Amino acid sequence: WAQPQLLEVQRDAAGHIVLAAAQHNGYRRQGLIHRRTVKVLSDGGWQVVDEVLGRGDVDARLHWLLPDRPWSLDGKTLSLEMPEGQIELLLDSSVEGDISLLKAGKMLHGAGHADPILGWFSPAYSHKLPVLSLNLNVKGAAPLTFTSSWQLPK
């Protein structure tokens, strides 16, 4: 089983968490560690940095499951229309990659094979609901870094 490890927590003067970092060794057989750092930005957005640590060539995928809402994709920025307002998610990585968006196993944007298991959410056993699956696939030498910048409604 993968072993998680909490690395760091930072709080502001009011005691609110403004940064948290953790990692797990679920890819130890490949000689890799996955580390995630989540930072609350001053404008209310979030920055999520995922690091694939180790050595050697790696095929890696950043994968976000998102609500099935009206969307638009401009380059590496996905916009979602929510009842509270618009959410924008900008993806970036340390090496060039390919972005795809799927829903219920069907490709909405991007090229390549539409994996039938992507774009589903299972709230309970034997029950699945369609959702958006945003993916950034990269190939490169570790260490690799993915950055997800979230702009949330005010």
Short mmCIF file of C-alpha atoms in Angstrom, two decimals:
data_model
loop_
_atom_site.label_atom_id
_atom_site.label_comp_id
_atom_site.label_asym_id
_atom_site.label_seq_id
_atom_site.Cartn_x
_atom_site.Cartn_y
_atom_site.Cartn_z
CA TRP A 1 0.00 0.00 0.00
CA ALA A 2 1.09 3.54 -0.68
CA GLN A 3 2.35 5.32 2.41
CA PRO A 4 1.40 9.01 2.74
CA GLN A 5 3.54 11.57 4.52
CA LEU A 6 2.54 15.08 5.57
CA LEU A 7 5.53 17.32 4.88
CA GLU A 8 4.46 20.85 5.77
CA VAL A 9 1.52 22.98 6.89
CA GLN A 10 1.62 26.78 7.05
CA ARG A 11 -1.04 28.97 8.65
CA ASP A 12 -1.75 32.67 8.47
CA ALA A 13 -2.12 34.91 11.55
CA ALA A 14 -5.80 33.92 11.87
CA GLY A 15 -4.89 30.22 11.92
CA HIS A 16 -6.18 29.41 8.43
CA ILE A 17 -4.15 26.92 6.43
CA VAL A 18 -2.43 28.73 3.54
CA LEU A 19 -0.09 25.94 2.40
CA ALA A 20 -0.02 22.17 2.77
CA ALA A 21 2.45 19.70 1.28
CA ALA A 22 2.29 15.91 1.32
CA GLN A 23 3.70 12.97 -0.64
CA HIS A 24 3.16 9.26 -1.13
CA ASN A 25 5.31 6.40 -2.34
CA GLY A 26 2.65 4.62 -4.41
CA TYR A 27 5.00 4.57 -7.42
CA ARG A 28 8.01 3.24 -5.50
CA ARG A 29 8.34 0.21 -7.80
CA GLN A 30 9.11 2.68 -10.60
CA GLY A 31 11.49 4.55 -8.27
CA LEU A 32 9.16 7.57 -8.07
CA ILE A 33 7.48 9.68 -5.38
CA HIS A 34 4.41 11.88 -5.95
CA ARG A 35 4.46 15.15 -3.97
CA ARG A 36 1.60 17.67 -3.92
CA THR A 37 1.70 21.20 -2.53
CA VAL A 38 -1.49 23.26 -2.26
CA LYS A 39 -1.17 27.01 -1.69
CA VAL A 40 -3.98 29.50 -1.09
CA LEU A 41 -3.24 32.66 -3.10
CA SER A 42 -3.89 36.21 -1.90
CA ASP A 43 -6.63 36.68 -4.53
CA GLY A 44 -8.52 33.65 -3.18
CA GLY A 45 -7.34 31.26 -5.88
CA TRP A 46 -5.34 28.09 -5.36
CA GLN A 47 -2.06 26.87 -6.78
CA VAL A 48 -1.55 23.11 -6.79
CA VAL A 49 1.95 21.86 -7.64
CA ASP A 50 2.37 18.15 -8.33
CA GLU A 51 5.92 16.83 -8.52
CA VAL A 52 6.96 13.42 -9.83
CA LEU A 53 10.30 12.89 -8.11
CA GLY A 54 12.91 10.34 -9.09
CA ARG A 55 15.01 9.54 -12.13
CA GLY A 56 14.45 8.16 -15.58
CA ASP A 57 11.92 8.57 -18.33
CA VAL A 58 8.32 8.86 -17.16
CA ASP A 59 4.86 8.87 -18.75
CA ALA A 60 2.79 10.96 -16.35
CA ARG A 61 -0.74 12.29 -16.31
CA LEU A 62 -2.28 15.09 -14.28
CA HIS A 63 -5.96 14.24 -13.95
CA TRP A 64 -8.74 16.41 -12.54
CA LEU A 65 -12.36 15.25 -12.21
CA LEU A 66 -14.67 18.23 -12.53
CA PRO A 67 -18.43 18.79 -12.43
CA ASP A 68 -20.38 18.32 -15.65
CA ARG A 69 -20.99 22.01 -16.33
CA PRO A 70 -20.81 24.22 -19.44
CA TRP A 71 -17.14 24.62 -20.34
CA SER A 72 -14.70 26.23 -22.74
CA LEU A 73 -11.05 25.41 -23.33
CA ASP A 74 -8.58 28.00 -24.57
CA GLY A 75 -5.07 26.57 -24.84
CA LYS A 76 -4.25 25.28 -21.37
CA THR A 77 -7.08 27.12 -19.58
CA LEU A 78 -10.41 25.44 -18.86
CA SER A 79 -13.35 27.66 -17.87
CA LEU A 80 -16.34 26.16 -16.11
CA GLU A 81 -19.65 27.96 -15.66
CA MET A 82 -20.85 27.34 -12.11
CA PRO A 83 -23.93 28.69 -10.31
CA GLU A 84 -21.59 30.79 -8.13
CA GLY A 85 -19.68 32.16 -11.14
CA GLN A 86 -16.86 31.10 -13.43
CA ILE A 87 -13.97 28.86 -12.40
CA GLU A 88 -10.77 28.97 -14.44
CA LEU A 89 -8.14 26.25 -14.29
CA LEU A 90 -4.79 26.82 -15.98
CA LEU A 91 -2.56 23.76 -16.41
CA ASP A 92 1.18 23.90 -16.95
CA SER A 93 4.07 21.43 -16.77
CA SER A 94 7.85 21.36 -16.80
CA VAL A 95 7.76 19.56 -20.18
CA GLU A 96 5.32 19.98 -23.05
CA GLY A 97 2.26 17.81 -22.93
CA ASP A 98 -1.11 17.11 -24.48
CA ILE A 99 -4.39 18.25 -22.94
CA SER A 100 -7.55 16.21 -23.30
CA LEU A 101 -11.06 16.60 -21.93
CA LEU A 102 -13.40 13.62 -21.68
CA LYS A 103 -16.90 12.96 -20.40
CA ALA A 104 -18.38 9.51 -19.85
CA GLY A 105 -15.50 7.89 -21.76
CA LYS A 106 -15.95 10.13 -24.81
CA MET A 107 -13.35 12.60 -26.05
CA LEU A 108 -14.62 16.21 -25.99
CA HIS A 109 -11.27 17.83 -26.78
CA GLY A 110 -7.86 16.47 -27.69
CA ALA A 111 -6.48 13.67 -29.76
CA GLY A 112 -5.74 10.04 -29.14
CA HIS A 113 -7.58 7.16 -27.55
CA ALA A 114 -10.66 7.95 -25.42
CA ASP A 115 -10.27 5.74 -22.37
CA PRO A 116 -13.79 4.50 -21.49
CA ILE A 117 -13.08 4.64 -17.74
CA LEU A 118 -12.35 8.39 -17.76
CA GLY A 119 -15.05 10.98 -17.20
CA TRP A 120 -17.03 9.15 -14.56
CA PHE A 121 -17.66 9.72 -10.85
CA SER A 122 -18.87 6.91 -8.60
CA PRO A 123 -20.63 8.20 -5.47
CA ALA A 124 -21.46 4.62 -4.42
CA TYR A 125 -20.66 1.09 -5.45
CA SER A 126 -22.18 0.09 -8.82
CA HIS A 127 -23.36 3.66 -9.53
CA LYS A 128 -21.60 6.10 -11.85
CA LEU A 129 -22.31 9.63 -13.03
CA PRO A 130 -20.78 11.46 -16.01
CA VAL A 131 -18.29 14.22 -15.14
CA LEU A 132 -15.54 16.10 -16.95
CA SER A 133 -12.07 14.53 -16.91
CA LEU A 134 -9.32 17.06 -17.65
CA ASN A 135 -5.93 15.48 -18.38
CA LEU A 136 -2.44 16.76 -19.09
CA ASN A 137 -0.27 13.91 -20.39
CA VAL A 138 3.50 14.31 -20.55
CA LYS A 139 6.56 12.22 -21.36
CA GLY A 140 9.95 13.26 -20.05
CA ALA A 141 12.75 12.70 -17.62
CA ALA A 142 11.93 12.90 -13.93
CA PRO A 143 11.71 15.02 -11.95
CA LEU A 144 8.55 16.45 -13.56
CA THR A 145 6.33 19.25 -12.30
CA PHE A 146 2.66 20.01 -12.99
CA THR A 147 1.12 23.30 -11.89
CA SER A 148 -2.64 23.82 -11.64
CA SER A 149 -3.71 27.42 -11.06
CA TRP A 150 -7.33 27.76 -9.92
CA GLN A 151 -9.24 31.04 -10.11
CA LEU A 152 -12.46 30.74 -8.12
CA PRO A 153 -15.56 32.94 -8.07
CA LYS A 154 -15.33 35.83 -5.62
#
